[in-house]
Amino acid sequence: MQSMAAACSSSSSSSAWAAARLSYPPPALPSWRHVALPPSPSSAPSSHGCRWPVAGAGAPALPLSIRGGLRPLPSALLAAGGARAGAAARTRTAAAAAASPAAADGGGKPEGANGIPRTLQLGAMILGWYLLNVYFNIYNKLVLKAVPFPYTITTFQFASGSFFITLMWLLNLHPRPRLSLKQYAKILPLALIHMLGNVFTNVSLGKVAVSFTHTIKAMEPFFSVLLSVLFLGETPSVLVLGSLVPIAGGVVLASVTEVSFNWIGFWSAMASNLTNQSRNVLSKKFLADKEDSLDDINLFSIMTVMAFLLSAPLMLSVEGIKFSPLYLQSAGVNVKELCVKAALAGTCFHFYQQVSYSLLARVSPVTHSVTNSLKRVVVIVSSVLFFRTPLSPINALGTGIALAGVFLYSQLKKAKPKSKAA
């Protein structure tokens, strides 16, 4: 009888589990719940019919859906949570795609909200570039009028740049480069050309008006085309060559009617065009070399330091030590005022070139060329207003034609890749 009672109890428990499975799951339960084990045979006698258990342990075998004690249940909460999880996953995927390099470069898609901060940043850089260049030309011209020593002033300007560069590296504002002797040997010609370009510019600014120097320097596209043919093997189109005609014609017209015309100032500005464009072409080839892992900022910095080391012996051999306080006092120059203007000119000189290199790394060379031509207009107009330089109508017309030719040249260079792509 006891064995029969135990069997009946086990059978009743199995019946209870079967009933529970039919009514499972209850609608009010959460999506995951603990399922209690069935009561033991001794806890509650059953009046149902007896059925012998299959398991040898005396307890019924749990179905697979209940055996772990946990079972996922379909519910509205689970569906909503899954939708939210899917939306969060899609959001993370979109954010990762937006942070990818392709998205950062535009990827051919509209920039959206990111375009406004980038435009503001580029606009601020261009504005700073223009202002620094204007103030450099004004202060530099004032210093050259007081002490006409272009080699000494060039050395002082490169010394100012070397000071700021050393400060930048010491404060870890930019990673310091580690170069081999072979790389220094490759940068040495760039530094020499960079130094000579600034020397020729200062010689020209000391001999003629600032506006006339920058009118002559509008001939830069002519030298750019010439050097690209000689060193890069690029063949310009007929339209590009045609845009050089108004540039040359405007410079000639402005030169004929220039009040402060001087052959030394004229040829020094032309030599500055040649050296500066040579520096740009050689820098482009250096940066394109995969073996020389050097960014544009460090390349410019090393060129500046090396240019200072090259300009110091040139200054001593040509002009000697002319920037001493004793000499300046004997010449009747206000030493304090001159030092302040020279320091401002050196500071503006370094940072306007630094901003120019940084801007070139963020925009295309054609865009940089267009902004450079517009900068020349700003410098010419500012210097004419500040120094009250006399300009005849024909002189102003020649300057305008030359600058219009520079702008036309930039637009044609910009349109040339599009015609190929079509």
Short mmCIF file of C-alpha atoms in Angstrom, two decimals:
data_model
loop_
_atom_site.label_atom_id
_atom_site.label_comp_id
_atom_site.label_asym_id
_atom_site.label_seq_id
_atom_site.Cartn_x
_atom_site.Cartn_y
_atom_site.Cartn_z
CA MET A 1 0.00 0.00 0.00
CA GLN A 2 2.80 2.40 0.73
CA SER A 3 4.37 1.76 -2.65
CA MET A 4 0.96 2.27 -4.25
CA ALA A 5 0.54 5.59 -2.41
CA ALA A 6 3.97 6.74 -3.53
CA ALA A 7 3.20 5.81 -7.09
CA CYS A 8 -0.13 7.65 -6.90
CA SER A 9 1.62 10.68 -5.50
CA SER A 10 4.16 10.61 -8.33
CA SER A 11 1.39 10.15 -10.85
CA SER A 12 -0.55 13.07 -9.41
CA SER A 13 2.60 15.21 -9.57
CA SER A 14 3.04 14.32 -13.24
CA SER A 15 -0.57 15.23 -13.86
CA ALA A 16 -0.01 18.57 -12.15
CA TRP A 17 3.03 19.25 -14.37
CA ALA A 18 1.04 18.33 -17.46
CA ALA A 19 -1.67 20.78 -16.44
CA ALA A 20 0.92 23.42 -15.77
CA ARG A 21 2.41 22.92 -19.23
CA LEU A 22 -0.99 23.33 -20.88
CA SER A 23 -1.62 26.66 -19.16
CA TYR A 24 2.03 27.84 -19.50
CA PRO A 25 2.98 30.70 -19.77
CA PRO A 26 0.72 32.89 -17.67
CA PRO A 27 0.09 36.27 -19.37
CA ALA A 28 1.07 38.46 -16.41
CA LEU A 29 4.55 36.99 -15.93
CA PRO A 30 7.63 38.96 -17.05
CA SER A 31 9.67 37.91 -20.05
CA TRP A 32 12.10 35.83 -17.86
CA ARG A 33 10.97 34.03 -14.65
CA HIS A 34 12.05 31.31 -12.28
CA VAL A 35 9.86 28.21 -12.47
CA ALA A 36 9.37 26.43 -9.12
CA LEU A 37 9.99 22.70 -8.94
CA PRO A 38 6.95 20.44 -8.31
CA PRO A 39 6.13 19.53 -4.70
CA SER A 40 7.46 16.30 -3.29
CA PRO A 41 5.11 13.27 -3.14
CA SER A 42 4.89 13.48 0.65
CA SER A 43 3.73 17.09 0.76
CA ALA A 44 0.28 16.69 -0.78
CA PRO A 45 -1.53 13.46 -1.52
CA SER A 46 -3.34 13.28 -4.84
CA SER A 47 -6.69 11.73 -5.69
CA HIS A 48 -5.92 11.47 -9.40
CA GLY A 49 -5.26 8.24 -11.18
CA CYS A 50 -1.93 6.51 -10.67
CA ARG A 51 0.79 6.50 -13.37
CA TRP A 52 4.20 4.94 -12.84
CA PRO A 53 7.13 7.41 -13.19
CA VAL A 54 9.59 6.87 -16.01
CA ALA A 55 12.66 8.28 -14.18
CA GLY A 56 14.30 5.99 -11.73
CA ALA A 57 14.78 8.75 -9.15
CA GLY A 58 11.08 8.88 -8.45
CA ALA A 59 10.56 12.43 -9.86
CA PRO A 60 9.16 13.18 -13.30
CA ALA A 61 11.63 14.23 -16.02
CA LEU A 62 11.42 17.98 -16.70
CA PRO A 63 10.82 19.04 -20.29
CA LEU A 64 13.73 20.73 -22.09
CA SER A 65 11.99 24.12 -22.01
CA ILE A 66 11.77 24.09 -18.22
CA ARG A 67 14.78 22.01 -17.21
CA GLY A 68 17.18 25.00 -16.91
CA GLY A 69 14.86 26.90 -14.59
CA LEU A 70 14.76 29.87 -17.10
CA ARG A 71 12.80 30.25 -20.31
CA PRO A 72 12.41 33.26 -22.61
CA LEU A 73 8.85 34.36 -22.92
CA PRO A 74 7.41 36.49 -25.71
CA SER A 75 6.14 39.82 -24.44
CA ALA A 76 5.62 43.41 -25.52
CA LEU A 77 8.48 44.54 -23.29
CA LEU A 78 10.88 42.18 -25.06
CA ALA A 79 9.78 43.46 -28.46
CA ALA A 80 10.21 47.09 -27.40
CA GLY A 81 13.61 46.36 -25.87
CA GLY A 82 14.71 44.63 -29.05
CA ALA A 83 13.59 47.59 -31.13
CA ARG A 84 15.47 49.94 -28.86
CA ALA A 85 18.57 47.73 -29.00
CA GLY A 86 18.37 47.61 -32.79
CA ALA A 87 18.02 51.38 -32.97
CA ALA A 88 20.98 51.81 -30.63
CA ALA A 89 23.05 49.43 -32.76
CA ARG A 90 22.12 51.35 -35.91
CA THR A 91 23.06 54.61 -34.17
CA ARG A 92 26.46 53.22 -33.15
CA THR A 93 27.05 51.97 -36.71
CA ALA A 94 26.18 55.38 -38.15
CA ALA A 95 28.46 57.10 -35.64
CA ALA A 96 31.32 54.77 -36.49
CA ALA A 97 30.76 55.42 -40.20
CA ALA A 98 30.74 59.16 -39.60
CA ALA A 99 34.04 58.89 -37.73
CA SER A 100 35.73 56.93 -40.51
CA PRO A 101 38.39 58.59 -42.70
CA ALA A 102 36.12 58.47 -45.73
CA ALA A 103 33.46 60.44 -43.92
CA ALA A 104 36.05 62.86 -42.63
CA ASP A 105 37.19 63.53 -46.18
CA GLY A 106 33.70 64.11 -47.35
CA GLY A 107 33.35 60.82 -49.18
CA GLY A 108 31.49 62.55 -51.98
CA LYS A 109 28.52 63.18 -49.69
CA PRO A 110 27.25 66.44 -48.22
CA GLU A 111 29.13 67.40 -45.10
CA GLY A 112 26.01 68.57 -43.29
CA ALA A 113 26.62 70.08 -39.89
CA ASN A 114 30.33 69.30 -40.00
CA GLY A 115 30.77 71.61 -42.99
CA ILE A 116 30.00 74.75 -41.00
CA PRO A 117 32.78 74.36 -38.36
CA ARG A 118 35.27 73.41 -41.08
CA THR A 119 34.32 76.45 -43.17
CA LEU A 120 34.64 78.70 -40.14
CA GLN A 121 38.04 77.21 -39.33
CA LEU A 122 39.33 77.73 -42.88
CA GLY A 123 37.90 81.25 -42.94
CA ALA A 124 39.65 82.10 -39.67
CA MET A 125 42.93 80.70 -41.00
CA ILE A 126 42.67 82.72 -44.23
CA LEU A 127 41.82 85.86 -42.30
CA GLY A 128 44.80 85.32 -39.97
CA TRP A 129 47.03 84.63 -42.96
CA TYR A 130 45.99 87.91 -44.60
CA LEU A 131 46.35 90.02 -41.47
CA LEU A 132 49.75 88.57 -40.56
CA ASN A 133 50.98 89.15 -44.11
CA VAL A 134 49.73 92.74 -44.17
CA TYR A 135 51.36 93.59 -40.85
CA PHE A 136 54.58 91.84 -41.85
CA ASN A 137 54.91 93.93 -45.00
CA ILE A 138 54.14 97.17 -43.16
CA TYR A 139 56.51 96.59 -40.22
CA ASN A 140 59.17 95.12 -42.48
CA LYS A 141 59.07 98.14 -44.77
CA LEU A 142 59.35 100.50 -41.76
CA VAL A 143 62.40 98.60 -40.49
CA LEU A 144 64.04 98.55 -43.93
CA LYS A 145 63.51 102.30 -44.29
CA ALA A 146 65.24 102.88 -40.93
CA VAL A 147 68.10 100.39 -41.46
CA PRO A 148 68.55 99.32 -45.12
CA PHE A 149 70.26 96.02 -44.32
CA PRO A 150 68.19 93.23 -45.92
CA TYR A 151 70.64 90.44 -45.06
CA THR A 152 70.70 91.40 -41.38
CA ILE A 153 66.90 91.70 -41.24
CA THR A 154 66.53 88.34 -42.98
CA THR A 155 68.77 86.68 -40.40
CA PHE A 156 66.81 88.29 -37.57
CA GLN A 157 63.52 87.03 -39.04
CA PHE A 158 64.79 83.47 -39.34
CA ALA A 159 66.13 83.74 -35.78
CA SER A 160 62.65 84.72 -34.60
CA GLY A 161 61.16 81.75 -36.41
CA SER A 162 63.75 79.40 -34.95
CA PHE A 163 62.88 80.64 -31.45
CA PHE A 164 59.17 79.86 -31.91
CA ILE A 165 59.94 76.50 -33.48
CA THR A 166 62.21 75.49 -30.59
CA LEU A 167 59.50 76.56 -28.16
CA MET A 168 56.95 74.48 -30.07
CA TRP A 169 59.11 71.36 -29.83
CA LEU A 170 60.06 71.89 -26.15
CA LEU A 171 56.40 72.29 -25.14
CA ASN A 172 55.42 69.25 -27.23
CA LEU A 173 52.95 71.30 -29.24
CA HIS A 174 54.07 69.29 -32.26
CA PRO A 175 56.10 66.06 -32.34
CA ARG A 176 59.80 66.58 -32.88
CA PRO A 177 61.20 64.98 -36.03
CA ARG A 178 63.95 62.39 -36.00
CA LEU A 179 65.85 62.48 -39.26
CA SER A 180 68.94 60.85 -40.62
CA LEU A 181 71.92 62.65 -42.09
CA LYS A 182 70.71 61.69 -45.55
CA GLN A 183 67.38 63.43 -44.95
CA TYR A 184 69.10 66.56 -43.63
CA ALA A 185 71.23 66.57 -46.78
CA LYS A 186 68.07 66.44 -48.91
CA ILE A 187 66.48 69.35 -46.99
CA LEU A 188 69.61 71.52 -47.23
CA PRO A 189 68.90 72.74 -50.81
CA LEU A 190 65.33 73.58 -49.78
CA ALA A 191 66.61 75.63 -46.84
CA LEU A 192 69.10 77.45 -49.06
CA ILE A 193 66.41 78.37 -51.58
CA HIS A 194 64.05 79.34 -48.77
CA MET A 195 66.68 81.67 -47.31
CA LEU A 196 67.50 83.26 -50.68
CA GLY A 197 63.83 83.83 -51.45
CA ASN A 198 63.39 85.87 -48.29
CA VAL A 199 66.63 87.77 -48.91
CA PHE A 200 65.48 88.78 -52.41
CA THR A 201 62.07 89.84 -51.06
CA ASN A 202 63.67 92.07 -48.42
CA VAL A 203 66.06 93.56 -50.99
CA SER A 204 63.09 94.42 -53.21
CA LEU A 205 61.05 95.85 -50.34
CA GLY A 206 64.00 98.04 -49.38
CA LYS A 207 64.33 99.49 -52.89
CA VAL A 208 60.75 99.92 -54.15
CA ALA A 209 57.24 100.35 -52.75
CA VAL A 210 55.47 97.40 -51.16
CA SER A 211 52.68 97.59 -53.74
CA PHE A 212 55.16 97.41 -56.62
CA THR A 213 57.02 94.45 -55.09
CA HIS A 214 53.80 92.48 -54.79
CA THR A 215 52.75 93.48 -58.29
CA ILE A 216 55.97 91.95 -59.61
CA LYS A 217 55.45 88.91 -57.37
CA ALA A 218 52.17 88.37 -59.22
CA MET A 219 54.43 86.78 -61.87
CA GLU A 220 54.66 83.65 -59.70
CA PRO A 221 52.34 81.61 -62.00
CA PHE A 222 54.75 82.20 -64.89
CA PHE A 223 57.62 80.66 -62.93
CA SER A 224 55.33 77.92 -61.62
CA VAL A 225 54.50 76.83 -65.17
CA LEU A 226 58.14 77.05 -66.24
CA LEU A 227 59.45 74.99 -63.32
CA SER A 228 56.64 72.43 -63.63
CA VAL A 229 57.68 71.84 -67.24
CA LEU A 230 61.37 71.54 -66.36
CA PHE A 231 61.18 69.45 -63.15
CA LEU A 232 57.78 67.73 -63.14
CA GLY A 233 57.29 67.20 -66.86
CA GLU A 234 53.83 68.83 -66.83
CA THR A 235 52.65 70.31 -70.11
CA PRO A 236 50.31 73.31 -69.63
CA SER A 237 47.26 73.77 -71.81
CA VAL A 238 46.86 76.57 -74.34
CA LEU A 239 44.36 78.35 -72.06
CA VAL A 240 46.77 78.24 -69.13
CA LEU A 241 49.52 79.68 -71.29
CA GLY A 242 47.10 82.33 -72.51
CA SER A 243 46.34 83.40 -68.93
CA LEU A 244 50.02 84.28 -68.50
CA VAL A 245 49.73 87.02 -71.12
CA PRO A 246 47.64 89.45 -69.02
CA ILE A 247 49.87 88.72 -66.01
CA ALA A 248 53.03 89.68 -67.87
CA GLY A 249 51.34 92.58 -69.63
CA GLY A 250 49.94 94.01 -66.41
CA VAL A 251 53.31 93.79 -64.66
CA VAL A 252 55.02 95.56 -67.56
CA LEU A 253 52.36 98.29 -67.61
CA ALA A 254 52.65 98.79 -63.85
CA SER A 255 56.45 98.83 -64.02
CA VAL A 256 56.57 101.51 -66.71
CA THR A 257 54.37 103.87 -64.71
CA GLU A 258 55.78 103.04 -61.24
CA VAL A 259 57.12 106.10 -59.42
CA SER A 260 59.51 104.08 -57.20
CA PHE A 261 60.80 101.89 -60.04
CA ASN A 262 64.28 100.53 -59.42
CA TRP A 263 66.06 97.81 -61.38
CA ILE A 264 67.52 96.23 -58.25
CA GLY A 265 64.09 96.11 -56.66
CA PHE A 266 62.54 94.76 -59.88
CA TRP A 267 65.03 91.93 -60.45
CA SER A 268 65.12 91.06 -56.74
CA ALA A 269 61.35 90.54 -56.79
CA MET A 270 61.68 88.42 -59.94
CA ALA A 271 64.43 86.36 -58.27
CA SER A 272 62.15 85.95 -55.26
CA ASN A 273 59.47 84.51 -57.57
CA LEU A 274 61.95 82.02 -59.00
CA THR A 275 63.33 80.87 -55.65
CA ASN A 276 59.94 80.64 -53.93
CA GLN A 277 58.41 78.60 -56.72
CA SER A 278 61.48 76.35 -56.83
CA ARG A 279 61.07 75.79 -53.10
CA ASN A 280 57.41 74.84 -53.60
CA VAL A 281 58.16 72.38 -56.39
CA LEU A 282 61.02 70.72 -54.49
CA SER A 283 58.98 70.62 -51.28
CA LYS A 284 56.19 68.88 -53.15
CA LYS A 285 58.61 66.24 -54.41
CA PHE A 286 60.10 65.81 -50.93
CA LEU A 287 56.71 65.36 -49.23
CA ALA A 288 55.62 62.91 -51.92
CA ASP A 289 58.61 60.67 -51.18
CA LYS A 290 57.38 57.78 -49.05
CA GLU A 291 60.84 57.19 -47.60
CA ASP A 292 60.83 60.62 -45.94
CA SER A 293 58.13 60.40 -43.28
CA LEU A 294 57.99 64.12 -42.51
CA ASP A 295 54.92 66.31 -42.29
CA ASP A 296 54.67 69.81 -43.73
CA ILE A 297 54.99 71.59 -40.38
CA ASN A 298 58.22 69.87 -39.43
CA LEU A 299 59.59 70.30 -42.94
CA PHE A 300 58.94 74.04 -42.76
CA SER A 301 60.40 74.17 -39.25
CA ILE A 302 63.63 72.39 -40.21
CA MET A 303 63.94 74.59 -43.30
CA THR A 304 63.58 77.70 -41.12
CA VAL A 305 66.23 76.62 -38.60
CA MET A 306 68.65 75.62 -41.35
CA ALA A 307 67.94 78.89 -43.20
CA PHE A 308 68.92 80.80 -40.06
CA LEU A 309 72.19 78.90 -39.84
CA LEU A 310 72.87 79.65 -43.52
CA SER A 311 71.88 83.33 -43.37
CA ALA A 312 74.13 84.22 -40.40
CA PRO A 313 77.47 83.77 -42.23
CA LEU A 314 76.01 85.45 -45.32
CA MET A 315 75.00 88.46 -43.22
CA LEU A 316 78.44 88.72 -41.64
CA SER A 317 80.21 88.51 -44.99
CA VAL A 318 78.01 91.06 -46.79
CA GLU A 319 76.92 93.57 -44.14
CA GLY A 320 78.84 92.74 -41.00
CA ILE A 321 77.32 93.51 -37.61
CA LYS A 322 75.08 96.51 -38.34
CA PHE A 323 72.32 95.84 -35.84
CA SER A 324 74.30 96.83 -32.78
CA PRO A 325 72.86 99.48 -30.41
CA LEU A 326 75.99 101.62 -30.76
CA TYR A 327 75.66 101.78 -34.54
CA LEU A 328 71.93 102.47 -34.41
CA GLN A 329 72.36 105.32 -31.93
CA SER A 330 75.07 106.86 -34.08
CA ALA A 331 72.72 106.68 -37.07
CA GLY A 332 70.03 108.55 -35.12
CA VAL A 333 67.62 105.59 -34.91
CA ASN A 334 65.28 105.02 -31.97
CA VAL A 335 66.63 101.66 -30.82
CA LYS A 336 63.63 100.66 -28.70
CA GLU A 337 61.10 101.50 -31.37
CA LEU A 338 63.13 99.77 -34.04
CA CYS A 339 63.53 96.59 -31.97
CA VAL A 340 59.79 96.44 -31.32
CA LYS A 341 58.99 96.81 -35.03
CA ALA A 342 61.64 94.26 -35.99
CA ALA A 343 60.30 91.79 -33.42
CA LEU A 344 56.74 92.27 -34.71
CA ALA A 345 57.91 91.83 -38.30
CA GLY A 346 59.80 88.63 -37.39
CA THR A 347 56.81 87.23 -35.49
CA CYS A 348 54.38 88.00 -38.31
CA PHE A 349 56.85 86.58 -40.83
CA HIS A 350 57.06 83.22 -39.09
CA PHE A 351 53.39 82.76 -38.30
CA TYR A 352 52.02 83.89 -41.65
CA GLN A 353 54.21 81.30 -43.36
CA GLN A 354 53.24 78.68 -40.78
CA VAL A 355 49.54 79.38 -41.35
CA SER A 356 50.14 79.23 -45.10
CA TYR A 357 51.68 75.76 -44.82
CA SER A 358 48.87 74.58 -42.52
CA LEU A 359 46.25 75.92 -44.92
CA LEU A 360 47.95 74.18 -47.84
CA ALA A 361 47.61 70.88 -45.93
CA ARG A 362 43.83 71.40 -45.60
CA VAL A 363 42.85 72.66 -49.05
CA SER A 364 43.83 71.87 -52.62
CA PRO A 365 46.82 73.64 -54.18
CA VAL A 366 44.49 75.45 -56.59
CA THR A 367 42.36 76.81 -53.73
CA HIS A 368 45.55 77.88 -51.99
CA SER A 369 46.66 79.65 -55.17
CA VAL A 370 43.36 81.51 -55.48
CA THR A 371 43.47 82.68 -51.86
CA ASN A 372 47.10 83.71 -52.35
CA SER A 373 46.18 85.88 -55.35
CA LEU A 374 43.40 87.52 -53.34
CA LYS A 375 45.86 88.03 -50.48
CA ARG A 376 48.13 89.96 -52.82
CA VAL A 377 45.25 92.32 -53.60
CA VAL A 378 44.70 92.90 -49.88
CA VAL A 379 48.42 93.55 -49.28
CA ILE A 380 48.69 95.99 -52.20
CA VAL A 381 45.61 97.98 -51.20
CA SER A 382 46.63 98.05 -47.51
CA SER A 383 50.17 99.21 -48.26
CA VAL A 384 48.94 101.92 -50.65
CA LEU A 385 46.57 103.25 -47.99
CA PHE A 386 49.11 103.03 -45.14
CA PHE A 387 52.12 104.50 -46.92
CA ARG A 388 50.00 106.75 -49.17
CA THR A 389 51.81 105.46 -52.21
CA PRO A 390 51.05 107.57 -55.30
CA LEU A 391 49.40 105.55 -58.05
CA SER A 392 48.61 106.82 -61.51
CA PRO A 393 45.49 105.50 -63.28
CA ILE A 394 47.65 103.54 -65.74
CA ASN A 395 49.69 102.05 -62.87
CA ALA A 396 46.52 100.96 -61.10
CA LEU A 397 45.20 99.53 -64.37
CA GLY A 398 48.37 97.49 -64.91
CA THR A 399 48.22 96.14 -61.37
CA GLY A 400 44.57 95.21 -61.81
CA ILE A 401 45.23 93.43 -65.12
CA ALA A 402 48.09 91.42 -63.60
CA LEU A 403 45.99 90.34 -60.61
CA ALA A 404 43.04 89.48 -62.87
CA GLY A 405 45.40 87.30 -64.91
CA VAL A 406 46.51 85.52 -61.74
CA PHE A 407 42.88 84.82 -60.83
CA LEU A 408 42.15 83.57 -64.37
CA TYR A 409 45.19 81.30 -64.20
CA SER A 410 43.95 79.80 -60.92
CA GLN A 411 40.48 79.17 -62.35
CA LEU A 412 41.88 77.48 -65.46
CA LYS A 413 44.13 75.26 -63.36
CA LYS A 414 41.09 74.34 -61.30
CA ALA A 415 38.97 73.51 -64.35
CA LYS A 416 41.66 71.39 -66.03
CA PRO A 417 41.14 68.17 -63.96
CA LYS A 418 37.37 68.38 -64.51
CA SER A 419 37.74 68.39 -68.29
CA LYS A 420 39.89 65.26 -68.06
CA ALA A 421 37.37 63.53 -65.82
CA ALA A 422 34.58 64.33 -68.31
#
